[in-house]
Coordinates of N, CA and C in Angstrom, one line a residue:
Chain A
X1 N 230.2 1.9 103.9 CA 231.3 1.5 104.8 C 231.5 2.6 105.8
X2 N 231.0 2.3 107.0 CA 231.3 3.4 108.1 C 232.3 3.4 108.8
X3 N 232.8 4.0 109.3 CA 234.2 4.6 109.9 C 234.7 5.8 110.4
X4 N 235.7 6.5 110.8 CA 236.3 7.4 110.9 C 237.3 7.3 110.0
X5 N 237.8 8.5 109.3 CA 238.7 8.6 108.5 C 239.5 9.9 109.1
X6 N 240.7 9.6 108.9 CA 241.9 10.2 109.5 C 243.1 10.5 108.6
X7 N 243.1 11.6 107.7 CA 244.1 11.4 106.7 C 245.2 13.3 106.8
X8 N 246.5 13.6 107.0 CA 246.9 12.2 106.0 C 247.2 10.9 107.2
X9 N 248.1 9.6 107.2 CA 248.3 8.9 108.2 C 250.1 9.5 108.5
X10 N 250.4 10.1 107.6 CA 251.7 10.3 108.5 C 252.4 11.9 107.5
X11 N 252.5 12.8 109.0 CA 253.0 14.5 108.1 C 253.9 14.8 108.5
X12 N 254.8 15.5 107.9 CA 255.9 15.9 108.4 C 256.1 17.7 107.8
X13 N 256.2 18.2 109.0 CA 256.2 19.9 108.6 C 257.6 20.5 109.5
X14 N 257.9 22.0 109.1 CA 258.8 22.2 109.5 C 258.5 23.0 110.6
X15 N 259.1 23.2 111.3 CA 258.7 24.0 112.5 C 258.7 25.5 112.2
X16 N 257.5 26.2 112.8 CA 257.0 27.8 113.0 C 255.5 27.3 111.4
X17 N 255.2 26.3 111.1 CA 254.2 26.1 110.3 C 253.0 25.7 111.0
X18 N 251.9 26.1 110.5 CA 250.4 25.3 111.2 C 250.2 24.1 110.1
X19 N 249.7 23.1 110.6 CA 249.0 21.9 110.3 C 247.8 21.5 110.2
X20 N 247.1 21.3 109.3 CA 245.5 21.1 110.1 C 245.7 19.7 109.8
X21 N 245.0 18.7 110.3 CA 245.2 17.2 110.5 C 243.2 17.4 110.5
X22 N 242.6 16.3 109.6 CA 241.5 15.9 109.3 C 241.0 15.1 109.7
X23 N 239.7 15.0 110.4 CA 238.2 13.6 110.8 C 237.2 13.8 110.4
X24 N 236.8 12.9 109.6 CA 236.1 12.8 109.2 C 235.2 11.7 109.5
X25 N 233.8 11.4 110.2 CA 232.8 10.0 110.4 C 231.8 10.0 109.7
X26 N 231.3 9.2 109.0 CA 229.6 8.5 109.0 C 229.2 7.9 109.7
X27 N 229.1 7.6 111.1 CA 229.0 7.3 112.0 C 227.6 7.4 112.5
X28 N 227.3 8.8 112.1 CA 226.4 9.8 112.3 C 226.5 10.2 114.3
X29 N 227.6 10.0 114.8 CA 228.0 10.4 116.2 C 228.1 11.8 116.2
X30 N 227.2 12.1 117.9 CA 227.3 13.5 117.7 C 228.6 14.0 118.0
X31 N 229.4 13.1 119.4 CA 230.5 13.6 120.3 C 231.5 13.3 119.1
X32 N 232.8 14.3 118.9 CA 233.7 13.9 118.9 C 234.8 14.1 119.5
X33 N 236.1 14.1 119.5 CA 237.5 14.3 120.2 C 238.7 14.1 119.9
X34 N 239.5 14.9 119.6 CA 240.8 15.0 119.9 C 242.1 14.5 120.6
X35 N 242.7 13.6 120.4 CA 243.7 13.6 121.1 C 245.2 13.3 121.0
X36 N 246.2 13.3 121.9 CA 247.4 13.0 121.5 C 247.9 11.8 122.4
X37 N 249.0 11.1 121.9 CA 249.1 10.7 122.6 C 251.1 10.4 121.9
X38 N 251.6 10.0 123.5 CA 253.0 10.2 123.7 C 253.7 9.5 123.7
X39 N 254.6 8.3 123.7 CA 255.6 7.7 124.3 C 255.6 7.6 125.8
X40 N 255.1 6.8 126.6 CA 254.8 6.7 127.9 C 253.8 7.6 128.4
X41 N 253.0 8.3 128.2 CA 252.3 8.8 128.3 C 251.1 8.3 128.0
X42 N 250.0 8.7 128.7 CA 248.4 8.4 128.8 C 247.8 9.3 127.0
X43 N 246.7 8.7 127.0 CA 246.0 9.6 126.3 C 245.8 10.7 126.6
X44 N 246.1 12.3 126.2 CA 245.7 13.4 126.8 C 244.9 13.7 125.3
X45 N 243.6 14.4 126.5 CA 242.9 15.2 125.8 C 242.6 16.4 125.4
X46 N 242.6 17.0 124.1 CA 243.2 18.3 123.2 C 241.5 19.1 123.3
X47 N 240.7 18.8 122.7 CA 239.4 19.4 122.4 C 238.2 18.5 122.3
X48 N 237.0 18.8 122.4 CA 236.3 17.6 122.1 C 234.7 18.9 121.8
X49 N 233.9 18.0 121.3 CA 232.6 18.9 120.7 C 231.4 17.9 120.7
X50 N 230.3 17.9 121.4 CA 229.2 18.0 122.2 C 228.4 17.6 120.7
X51 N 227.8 18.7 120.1 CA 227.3 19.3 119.1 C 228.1 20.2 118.0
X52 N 227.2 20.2 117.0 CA 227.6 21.2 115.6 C 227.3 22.5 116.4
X53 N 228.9 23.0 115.9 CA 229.1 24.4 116.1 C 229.3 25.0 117.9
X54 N 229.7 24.2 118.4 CA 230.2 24.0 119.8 C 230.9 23.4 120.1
X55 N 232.6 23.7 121.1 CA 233.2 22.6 121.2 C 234.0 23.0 122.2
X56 N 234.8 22.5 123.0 CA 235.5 23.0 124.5 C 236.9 22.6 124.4
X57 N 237.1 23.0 125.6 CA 239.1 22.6 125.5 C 239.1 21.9 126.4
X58 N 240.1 21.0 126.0 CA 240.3 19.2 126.9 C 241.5 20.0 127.9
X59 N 242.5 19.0 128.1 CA 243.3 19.4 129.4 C 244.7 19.9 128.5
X60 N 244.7 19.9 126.9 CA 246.0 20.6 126.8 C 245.8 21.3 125.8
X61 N 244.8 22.0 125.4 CA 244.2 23.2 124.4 C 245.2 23.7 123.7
X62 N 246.3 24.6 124.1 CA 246.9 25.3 124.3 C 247.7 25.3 122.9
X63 N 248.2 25.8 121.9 CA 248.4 25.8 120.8 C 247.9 24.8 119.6
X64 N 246.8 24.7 119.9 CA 245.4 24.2 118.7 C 244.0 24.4 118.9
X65 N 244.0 24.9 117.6 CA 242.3 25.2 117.4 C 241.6 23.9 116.6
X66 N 239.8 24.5 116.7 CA 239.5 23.3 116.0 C 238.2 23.9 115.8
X67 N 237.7 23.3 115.0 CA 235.7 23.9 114.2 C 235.3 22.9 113.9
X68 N 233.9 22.5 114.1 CA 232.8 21.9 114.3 C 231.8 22.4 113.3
X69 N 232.0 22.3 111.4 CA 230.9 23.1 111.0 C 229.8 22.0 110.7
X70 N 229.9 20.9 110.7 CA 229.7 20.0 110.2 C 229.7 19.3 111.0
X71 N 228.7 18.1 111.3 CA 228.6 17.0 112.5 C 229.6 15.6 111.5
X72 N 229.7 15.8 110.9 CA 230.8 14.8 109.9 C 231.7 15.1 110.1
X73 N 233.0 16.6 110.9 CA 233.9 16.9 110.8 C 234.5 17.4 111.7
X74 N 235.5 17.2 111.8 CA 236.4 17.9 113.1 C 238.0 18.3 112.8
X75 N 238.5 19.5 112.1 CA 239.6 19.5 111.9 C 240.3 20.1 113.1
X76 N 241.4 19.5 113.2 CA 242.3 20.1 114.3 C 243.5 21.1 113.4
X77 N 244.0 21.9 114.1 CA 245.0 22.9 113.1 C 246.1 22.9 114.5
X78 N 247.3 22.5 114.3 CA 248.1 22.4 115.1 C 249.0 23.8 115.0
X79 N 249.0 24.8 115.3 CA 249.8 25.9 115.2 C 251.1 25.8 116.0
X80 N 251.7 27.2 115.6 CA 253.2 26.9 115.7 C 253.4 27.6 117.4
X81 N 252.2 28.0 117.9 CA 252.5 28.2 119.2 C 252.8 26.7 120.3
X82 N 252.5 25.7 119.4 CA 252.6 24.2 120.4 C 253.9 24.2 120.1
X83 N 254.3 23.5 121.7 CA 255.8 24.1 121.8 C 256.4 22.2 120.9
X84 N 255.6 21.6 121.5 CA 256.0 20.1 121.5 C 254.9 19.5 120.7
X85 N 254.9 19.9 119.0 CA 253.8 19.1 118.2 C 254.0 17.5 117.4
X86 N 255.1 17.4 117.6 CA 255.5 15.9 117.3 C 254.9 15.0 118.0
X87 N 253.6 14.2 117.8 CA 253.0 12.6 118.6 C 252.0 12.4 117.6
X88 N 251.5 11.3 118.2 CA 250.2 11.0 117.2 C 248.9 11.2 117.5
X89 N 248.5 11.6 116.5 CA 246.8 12.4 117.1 C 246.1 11.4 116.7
X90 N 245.1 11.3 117.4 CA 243.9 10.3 117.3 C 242.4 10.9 117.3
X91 N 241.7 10.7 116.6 CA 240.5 11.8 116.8 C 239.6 10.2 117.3
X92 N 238.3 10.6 117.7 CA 237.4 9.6 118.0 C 236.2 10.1 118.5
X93 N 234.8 9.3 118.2 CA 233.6 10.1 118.3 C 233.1 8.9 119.2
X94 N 231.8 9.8 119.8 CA 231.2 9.1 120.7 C 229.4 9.1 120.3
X95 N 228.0 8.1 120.8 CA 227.2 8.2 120.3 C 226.4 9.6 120.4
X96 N 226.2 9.6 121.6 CA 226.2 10.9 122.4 C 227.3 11.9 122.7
X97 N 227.2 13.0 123.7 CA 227.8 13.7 124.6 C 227.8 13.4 125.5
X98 N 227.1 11.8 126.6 CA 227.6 11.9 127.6 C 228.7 11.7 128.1
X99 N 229.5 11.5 127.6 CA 230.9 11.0 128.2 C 231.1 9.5 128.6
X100 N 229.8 8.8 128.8 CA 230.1 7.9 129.7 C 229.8 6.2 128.8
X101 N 230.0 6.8 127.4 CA 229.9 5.6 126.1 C 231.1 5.4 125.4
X102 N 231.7 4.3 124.7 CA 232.6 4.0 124.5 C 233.0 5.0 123.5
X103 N 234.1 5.2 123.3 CA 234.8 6.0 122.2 C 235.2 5.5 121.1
X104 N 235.3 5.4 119.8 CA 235.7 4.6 118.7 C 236.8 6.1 117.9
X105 N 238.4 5.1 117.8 CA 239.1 5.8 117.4 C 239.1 6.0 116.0
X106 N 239.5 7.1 115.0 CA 239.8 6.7 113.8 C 241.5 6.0 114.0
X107 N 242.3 6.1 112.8 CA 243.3 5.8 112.5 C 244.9 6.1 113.1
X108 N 244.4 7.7 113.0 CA 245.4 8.3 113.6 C 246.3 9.1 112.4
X109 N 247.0 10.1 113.0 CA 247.6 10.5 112.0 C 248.9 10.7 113.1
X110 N 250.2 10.7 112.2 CA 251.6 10.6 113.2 C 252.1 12.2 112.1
X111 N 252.6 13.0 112.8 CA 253.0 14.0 112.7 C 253.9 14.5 113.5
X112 N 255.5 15.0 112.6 CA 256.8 15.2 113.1 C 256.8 16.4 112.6
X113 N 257.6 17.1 113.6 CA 258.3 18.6 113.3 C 259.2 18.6 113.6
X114 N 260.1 19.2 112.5 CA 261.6 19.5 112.7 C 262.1 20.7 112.3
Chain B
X1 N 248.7 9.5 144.3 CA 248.4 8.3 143.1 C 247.2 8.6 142.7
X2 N 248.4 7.9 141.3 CA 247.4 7.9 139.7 C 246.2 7.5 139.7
X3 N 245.1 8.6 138.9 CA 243.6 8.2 139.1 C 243.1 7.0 138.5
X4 N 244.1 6.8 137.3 CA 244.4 5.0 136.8 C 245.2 4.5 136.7
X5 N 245.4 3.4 137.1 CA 246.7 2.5 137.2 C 247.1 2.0 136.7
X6 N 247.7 1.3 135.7 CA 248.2 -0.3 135.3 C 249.4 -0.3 135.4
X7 N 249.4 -2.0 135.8 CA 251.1 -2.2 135.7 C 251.7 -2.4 134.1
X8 N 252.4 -1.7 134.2 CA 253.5 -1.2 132.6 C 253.4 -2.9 131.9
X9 N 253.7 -3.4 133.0 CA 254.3 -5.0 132.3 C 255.5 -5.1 131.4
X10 N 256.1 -5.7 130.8 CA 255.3 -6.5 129.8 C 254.9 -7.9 130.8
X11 N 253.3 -7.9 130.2 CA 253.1 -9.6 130.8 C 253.1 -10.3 129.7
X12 N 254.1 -11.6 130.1 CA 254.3 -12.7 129.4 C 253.2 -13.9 129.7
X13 N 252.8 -14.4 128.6 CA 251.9 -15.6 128.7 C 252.2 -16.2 127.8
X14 N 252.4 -18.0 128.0 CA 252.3 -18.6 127.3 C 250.8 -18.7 126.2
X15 N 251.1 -19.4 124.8 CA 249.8 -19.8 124.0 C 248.8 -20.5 124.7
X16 N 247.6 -20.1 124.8 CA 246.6 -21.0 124.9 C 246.3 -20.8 126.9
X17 N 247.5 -20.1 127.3 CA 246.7 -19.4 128.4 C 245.6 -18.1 129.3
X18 N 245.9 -18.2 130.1 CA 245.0 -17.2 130.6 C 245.7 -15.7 130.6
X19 N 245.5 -15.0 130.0 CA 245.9 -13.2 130.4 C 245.5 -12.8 131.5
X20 N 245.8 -12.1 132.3 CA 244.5 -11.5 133.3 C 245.4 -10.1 133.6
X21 N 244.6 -9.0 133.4 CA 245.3 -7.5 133.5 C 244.3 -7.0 134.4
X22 N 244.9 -6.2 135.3 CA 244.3 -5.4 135.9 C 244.6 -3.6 136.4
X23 N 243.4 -3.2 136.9 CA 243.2 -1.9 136.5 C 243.0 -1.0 137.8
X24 N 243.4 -0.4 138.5 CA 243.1 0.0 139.2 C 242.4 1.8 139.3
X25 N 241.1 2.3 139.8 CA 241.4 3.7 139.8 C 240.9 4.1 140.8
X26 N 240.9 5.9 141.1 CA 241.0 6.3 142.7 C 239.5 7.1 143.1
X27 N 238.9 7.5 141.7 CA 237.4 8.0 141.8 C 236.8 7.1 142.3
X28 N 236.1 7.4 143.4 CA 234.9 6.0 144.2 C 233.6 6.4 143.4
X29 N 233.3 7.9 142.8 CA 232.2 8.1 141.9 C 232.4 7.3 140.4
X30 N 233.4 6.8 139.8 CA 233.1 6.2 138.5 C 232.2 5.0 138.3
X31 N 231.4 5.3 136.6 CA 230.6 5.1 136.6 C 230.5 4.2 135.4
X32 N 231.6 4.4 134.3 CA 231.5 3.2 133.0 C 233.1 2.9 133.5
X33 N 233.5 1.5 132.2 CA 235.0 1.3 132.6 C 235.2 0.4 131.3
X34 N 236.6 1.1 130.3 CA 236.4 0.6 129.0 C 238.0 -0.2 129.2
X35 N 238.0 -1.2 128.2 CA 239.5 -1.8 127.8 C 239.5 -1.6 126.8
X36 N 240.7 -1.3 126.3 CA 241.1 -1.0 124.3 C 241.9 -1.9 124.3
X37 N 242.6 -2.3 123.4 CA 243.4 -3.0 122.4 C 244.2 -2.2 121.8
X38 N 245.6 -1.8 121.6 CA 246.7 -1.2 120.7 C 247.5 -1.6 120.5
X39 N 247.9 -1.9 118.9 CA 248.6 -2.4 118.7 C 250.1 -1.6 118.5
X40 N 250.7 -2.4 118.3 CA 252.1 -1.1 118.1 C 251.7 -0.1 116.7
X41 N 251.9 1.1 116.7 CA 251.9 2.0 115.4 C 250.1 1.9 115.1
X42 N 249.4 1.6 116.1 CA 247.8 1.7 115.3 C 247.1 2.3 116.7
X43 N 245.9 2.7 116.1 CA 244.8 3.4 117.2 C 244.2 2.8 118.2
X44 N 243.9 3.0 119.4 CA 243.5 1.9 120.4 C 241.9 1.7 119.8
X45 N 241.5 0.1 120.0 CA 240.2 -0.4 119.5 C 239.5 -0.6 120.4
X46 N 238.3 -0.8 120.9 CA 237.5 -0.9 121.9 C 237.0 -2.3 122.0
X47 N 237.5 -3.0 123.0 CA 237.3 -4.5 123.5 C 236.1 -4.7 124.0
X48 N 236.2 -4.1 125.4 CA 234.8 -4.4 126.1 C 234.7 -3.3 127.0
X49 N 233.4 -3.0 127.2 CA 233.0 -1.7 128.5 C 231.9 -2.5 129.4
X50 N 232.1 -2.6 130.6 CA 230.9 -2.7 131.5 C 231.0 -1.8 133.1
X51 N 229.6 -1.8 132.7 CA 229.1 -0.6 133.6 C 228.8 -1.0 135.2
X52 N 228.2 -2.2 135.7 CA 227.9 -2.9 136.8 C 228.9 -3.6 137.1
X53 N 229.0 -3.9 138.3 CA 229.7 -5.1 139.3 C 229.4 -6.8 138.9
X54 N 230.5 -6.6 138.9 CA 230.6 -8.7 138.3 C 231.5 -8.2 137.1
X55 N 230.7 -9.6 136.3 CA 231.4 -10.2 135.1 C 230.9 -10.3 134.0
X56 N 231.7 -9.4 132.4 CA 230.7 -9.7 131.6 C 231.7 -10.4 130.4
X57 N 230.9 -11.1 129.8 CA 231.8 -12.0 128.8 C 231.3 -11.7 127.6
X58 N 232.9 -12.0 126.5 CA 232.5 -11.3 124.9 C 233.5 -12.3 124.3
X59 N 232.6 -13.6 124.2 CA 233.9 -14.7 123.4 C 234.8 -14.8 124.7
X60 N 235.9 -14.5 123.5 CA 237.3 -15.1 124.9 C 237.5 -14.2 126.0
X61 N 236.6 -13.1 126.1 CA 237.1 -11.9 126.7 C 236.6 -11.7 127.7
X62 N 236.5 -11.8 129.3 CA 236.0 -11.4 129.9 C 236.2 -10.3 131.2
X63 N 235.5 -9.1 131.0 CA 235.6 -8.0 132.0 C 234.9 -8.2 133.2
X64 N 236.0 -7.6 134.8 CA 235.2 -8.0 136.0 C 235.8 -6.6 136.9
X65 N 234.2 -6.3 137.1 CA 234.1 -4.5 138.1 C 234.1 -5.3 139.6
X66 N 234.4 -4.3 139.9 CA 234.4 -4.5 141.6 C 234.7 -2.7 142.2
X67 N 233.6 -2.6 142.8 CA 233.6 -1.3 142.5 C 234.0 -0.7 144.3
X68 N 233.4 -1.7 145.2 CA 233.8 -1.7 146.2 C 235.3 -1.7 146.8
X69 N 235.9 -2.1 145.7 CA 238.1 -2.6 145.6 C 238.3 -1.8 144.8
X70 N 237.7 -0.8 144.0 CA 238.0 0.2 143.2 C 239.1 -0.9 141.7
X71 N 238.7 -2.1 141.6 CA 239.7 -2.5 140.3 C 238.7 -2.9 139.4
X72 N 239.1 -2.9 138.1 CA 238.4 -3.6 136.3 C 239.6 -4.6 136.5
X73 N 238.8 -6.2 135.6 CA 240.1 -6.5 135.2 C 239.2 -6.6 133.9
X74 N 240.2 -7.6 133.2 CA 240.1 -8.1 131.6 C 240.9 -9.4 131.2
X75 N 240.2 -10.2 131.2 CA 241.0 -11.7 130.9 C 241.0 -11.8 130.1
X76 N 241.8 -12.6 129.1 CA 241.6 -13.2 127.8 C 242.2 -14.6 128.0
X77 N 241.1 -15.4 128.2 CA 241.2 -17.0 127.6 C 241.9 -17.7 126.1
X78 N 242.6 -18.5 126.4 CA 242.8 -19.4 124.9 C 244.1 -18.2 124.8
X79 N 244.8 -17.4 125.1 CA 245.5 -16.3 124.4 C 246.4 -16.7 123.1
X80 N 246.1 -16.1 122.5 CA 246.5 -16.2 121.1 C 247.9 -15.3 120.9
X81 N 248.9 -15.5 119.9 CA 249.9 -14.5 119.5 C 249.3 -12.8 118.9
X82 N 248.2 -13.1 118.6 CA 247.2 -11.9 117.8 C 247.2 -11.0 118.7
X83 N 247.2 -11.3 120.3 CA 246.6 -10.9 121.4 C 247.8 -10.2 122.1
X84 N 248.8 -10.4 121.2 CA 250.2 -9.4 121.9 C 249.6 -7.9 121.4
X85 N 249.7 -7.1 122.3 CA 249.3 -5.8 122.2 C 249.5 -4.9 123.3
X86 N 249.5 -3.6 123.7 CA 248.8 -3.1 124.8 C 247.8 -2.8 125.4
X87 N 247.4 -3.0 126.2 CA 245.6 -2.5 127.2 C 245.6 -1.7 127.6
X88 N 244.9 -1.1 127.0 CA 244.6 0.2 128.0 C 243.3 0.3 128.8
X89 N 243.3 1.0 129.7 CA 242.1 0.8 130.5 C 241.5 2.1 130.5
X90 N 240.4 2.6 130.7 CA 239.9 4.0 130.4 C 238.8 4.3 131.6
X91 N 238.3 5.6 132.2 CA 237.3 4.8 133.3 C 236.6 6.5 133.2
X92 N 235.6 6.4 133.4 CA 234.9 7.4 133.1 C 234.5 7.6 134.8
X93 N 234.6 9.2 134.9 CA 234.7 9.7 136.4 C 233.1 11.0 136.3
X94 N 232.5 10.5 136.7 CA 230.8 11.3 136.9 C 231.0 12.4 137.4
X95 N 231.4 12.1 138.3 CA 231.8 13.8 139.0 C 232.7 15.0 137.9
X96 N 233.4 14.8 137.4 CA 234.0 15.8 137.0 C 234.1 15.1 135.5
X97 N 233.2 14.4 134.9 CA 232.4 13.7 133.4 C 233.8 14.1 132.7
X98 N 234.9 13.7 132.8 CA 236.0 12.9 132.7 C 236.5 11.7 131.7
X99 N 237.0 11.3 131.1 CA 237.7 9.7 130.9 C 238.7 9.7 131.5
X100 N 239.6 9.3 132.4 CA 240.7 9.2 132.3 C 241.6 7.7 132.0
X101 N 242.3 7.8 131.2 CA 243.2 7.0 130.6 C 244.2 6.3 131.3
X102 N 244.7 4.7 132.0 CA 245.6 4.5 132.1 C 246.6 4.5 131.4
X103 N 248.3 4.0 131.5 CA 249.1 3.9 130.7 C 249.1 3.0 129.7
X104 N 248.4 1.8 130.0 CA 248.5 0.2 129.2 C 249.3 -0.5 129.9
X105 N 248.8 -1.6 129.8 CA 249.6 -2.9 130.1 C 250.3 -3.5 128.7
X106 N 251.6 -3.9 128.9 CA 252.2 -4.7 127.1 C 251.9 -6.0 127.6
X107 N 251.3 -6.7 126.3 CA 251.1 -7.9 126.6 C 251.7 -8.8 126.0
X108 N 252.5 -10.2 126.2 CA 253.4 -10.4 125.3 C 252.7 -11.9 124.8
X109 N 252.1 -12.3 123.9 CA 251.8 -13.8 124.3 C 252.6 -14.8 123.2
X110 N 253.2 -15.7 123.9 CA 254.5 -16.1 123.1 C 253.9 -18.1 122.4
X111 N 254.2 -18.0 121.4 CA 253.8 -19.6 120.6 C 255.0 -20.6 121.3

């Protein structure tokens, strides 16, 4: 059964806590990525990774890290420097790295701070 | 203006008609062009991508580039209630190897 898996589907943390939020594919895709998305807002893009053990910052990096040990894996860790970590993250891989192939989402996970 | 466009909508359509959404964006270098499917509270799904000028068809679905007017659309024939959702349009920009993301269109299709 191939897929992305995205768990947990819904977290709730208290604020000044880090989060790691989990992707997992058998996909066997190299690209993966990160994202959020908002309440009227577009998809914005958090991180994304080419290859194992490489990975870059999308347009809102900025209080989350992420590791690539494993081409099956992509955890994101939401730290407590993100001012605004409440939306739902979406991870999704691609066949390649070029950018220019469809993207397949997992599930998503919804994650509130208060 | 936005490097992708859609109108917010909501578009309303009766059962069993035509949808037609469209997409507008401002890169003259883009080079793929995807529609998703989202539903409320779920992850956007991938409909259809085509890469050339014209028309390509998937079942009820058909995507049309025009790359010279800078617009994608996406029609859905027969529209079904299933087919209430939002669109989003996605459009991959070469030059600066990019996706960028419209807002979605809400689509309402009413029995």
């Amino acid at each position: 059964d191939g897929g992305i898996t995205q768990s947990p589907k819904y977290l709730f943390r208290k604020e000044g806590q880090n989060v790691t939020l989990s992707c997992e594919q058998n996909l066997n895709h190299d690209a993966m990525y990160w994202y959020r998305q908002d309440p009227g807002q577009g998809l914005r893009l958090i991180y994304y990774s080419q290859i194992v053990n490489d990975f870059q910052k999308g347009d809102i990096a900025e209080g989350y890290s992420v590791s690539r040990e494993k081409k099956e894996s992509f955890p994101l860790t939401v730290t407590s420097a993100q001012k605004n970590p409440t939306a739902f993250y979406l991870c999704a891989t691609e066949t390649t790295g070029t950018g220019n192939l469809p993207r397949y989402f997992g599930p998503g996970t919804r994650l509130t701070v208060t | 203006q936005k490097e992708v466009e859609q109108n917010s909508g909501p578009l309303s359509v009766p059962e069993g008609a035509i949808a037609s959404l469209n997409c507008t964006y401002s890169d003259r270098g883009s080079q793929s062009f995807f529609w998703y499917r989202q539903y409320s509270g779920k992850s956007p799904e991938l409909i259809m991508f085509i890469y050339s000028n014209g028309d390509k068809e998937d079942g009820r679905f058909t995507a049309q580039l025009n790359k010279a007017s800078q617009y994608v659309s996406l029609l859905i024939r027969d529209s079904q209630p299933s087919d209430s959702a939002t669109y989003l349009c996605a459009v991959y920009a070469g030059n600066n190897r990019k996706l960028i993301w419209g807002l979605g269109t809400s689509l309402a299709v009413n029995p």
